[in-house]
């Protein structure tokens, strides 16, 4: 039997690969749009050279389109940076509100491909916890991936954070199709060591159409 | 026809291809694209591989199921070799990675049109 650390590392690499693959797809789309706008500018410059009249508003529109994509790329790269730096320290104090927002942003393309909208809610107060940021995000991603497949008719998955005596919680709401979703593969993935490593508990509530992840406030506490 | 859920990309590439004297139809959702394939006749369908609602292979099969003669070019992000081969096996003519070289893309469309025209001529001579 292979060591749990080995399988957790594999799971982490798969998660990282999936996220960076999606990010590169997004950046490619941004570059493609910028490329076409640059090409259009070149076409218009050729027309000007031939003595044609080119509408200045058309030029402004191209410039605005490029700026829009630059802003989009800036957000993508910032999120990518946050993901990359989540492995800087194996254990760190984080705010779960921020992590859920990052997870939702990184999952946007996967969600859109499945016709699902992921809506992270923000708790009024910060939800600080001392944890392994990368592996907690990996665990939450696996749960979100499952939740997207179990989304109800309105295809909205809400990520609602909260706090109880047992720890910090994330509620995955809107899982109307939870009864029919295959839970076994998710359990198998989590049992590879992610739940142990992050001191997390994953519970499914079919009746209320939700899934709850409870995480220890301090991973080092007994 | 061009199919891509990136509306900004779809609009501008369609505009640039039209500037080369071609008729271009666009769809940003697979469902709309399939309806258009059924209603109209296209020389070539240029499509993104990752679209909401249906994966790339399903979309290719659906298009080919409705119009077997239509040529398909994938215009998309990175596609691994095994998926490229599978797409070709389903009848995809070419796979182009974004951002595309427009001259190259226009050249490919023109080649398809020329080939189709020759096939039509050949067919009418046989009759």
mmCIF file of N, CA and C in Angstrom, chain A residues 5 18-19 23 25 31 40 52 73-74 86 88 123 125 134 166 178 191:
data_model
loop_
_atom_site.group_PDB
_atom_site.id
_atom_site.type_symbol
_atom_site.label_atom_id
_atom_site.label_comp_id
_atom_site.label_asym_id
_atom_site.label_seq_id
_atom_site.Cartn_x
_atom_site.Cartn_y
_atom_site.Cartn_z
ATOM 1 N N UNK A 5 0.980 10.220 2.060
ATOM 2 C CA UNK A 5 1.592 11.475 1.599
ATOM 3 C C UNK A 5 1.792 11.451 0.085
ATOM 4 N N UNK A 18 -4.865 20.952 -13.208
ATOM 5 C CA UNK A 18 -6.203 21.292 -13.711
ATOM 6 C C UNK A 18 -6.402 22.809 -13.692
ATOM 7 N N UNK A 19 -6.004 23.422 -12.583
ATOM 8 C CA UNK A 19 -6.190 24.869 -12.443
ATOM 9 C C UNK A 19 -5.306 25.651 -13.425
ATOM 10 N N UNK A 23 -6.327 28.125 -16.452
ATOM 11 C CA UNK A 23 -5.811 29.506 -16.503
ATOM 12 C C UNK A 23 -5.153 29.765 -17.862
ATOM 13 N N UNK A 25 -5.816 28.383 -20.650
ATOM 14 C CA UNK A 25 -6.894 28.479 -21.649
ATOM 15 C C UNK A 25 -7.488 29.901 -21.640
ATOM 16 N N UNK A 31 -5.369 36.597 -25.186
ATOM 17 C CA UNK A 31 -4.382 36.903 -26.230
ATOM 18 C C UNK A 31 -5.018 36.879 -27.611
ATOM 19 N N UNK A 40 -7.046 44.062 -36.578
ATOM 20 C CA UNK A 40 -8.049 44.993 -37.101
ATOM 21 C C UNK A 40 -7.450 46.396 -37.250
ATOM 22 N N UNK A 52 -8.574 55.960 -47.561
ATOM 23 C CA UNK A 52 -9.949 55.801 -47.085
ATOM 24 C C UNK A 52 -10.154 56.595 -45.792
ATOM 25 N N UNK A 73 -6.928 39.978 -18.069
ATOM 26 C CA UNK A 73 -5.693 39.199 -17.897
ATOM 27 C C UNK A 73 -5.053 39.496 -16.552
ATOM 28 N N UNK A 74 -5.143 40.756 -16.122
ATOM 29 C CA UNK A 74 -4.562 41.153 -14.842
ATOM 30 C C UNK A 74 -5.225 40.363 -13.699
ATOM 31 N N UNK A 86 0.099 29.762 -2.643
ATOM 32 C CA UNK A 86 -0.557 28.984 -1.574
ATOM 33 C C UNK A 86 0.321 27.826 -1.108
ATOM 34 N N UNK A 88 3.646 28.356 -0.600
ATOM 35 C CA UNK A 88 4.848 28.963 0.006
ATOM 36 C C UNK A 88 5.099 28.446 1.414
ATOM 37 N N UNK A 123 -18.717 35.911 4.730
ATOM 38 C CA UNK A 123 -19.147 36.033 6.121
ATOM 39 C C UNK A 123 -18.871 37.474 6.562
ATOM 40 N N UNK A 125 -17.779 38.664 9.339
ATOM 41 C CA UNK A 125 -16.469 38.779 10.008
ATOM 42 C C UNK A 125 -15.456 37.895 9.302
ATOM 43 N N UNK A 134 -2.910 25.174 0.511
ATOM 44 C CA UNK A 134 -3.011 24.491 -0.776
ATOM 45 C C UNK A 134 -3.897 23.245 -0.684
ATOM 46 N N UNK A 166 -17.542 23.517 16.516
ATOM 47 C CA UNK A 166 -16.734 22.413 15.966
ATOM 48 C C UNK A 166 -15.661 22.866 14.981
ATOM 49 N N UNK A 178 -28.604 16.147 -5.522
ATOM 50 C CA UNK A 178 -27.653 15.475 -4.628
ATOM 51 C C UNK A 178 -27.931 13.970 -4.506
ATOM 52 N N UNK A 191 -10.437 10.337 0.871
ATOM 53 C CA UNK A 191 -9.844 9.365 1.795
ATOM 54 C C UNK A 191 -8.378 9.076 1.493
#
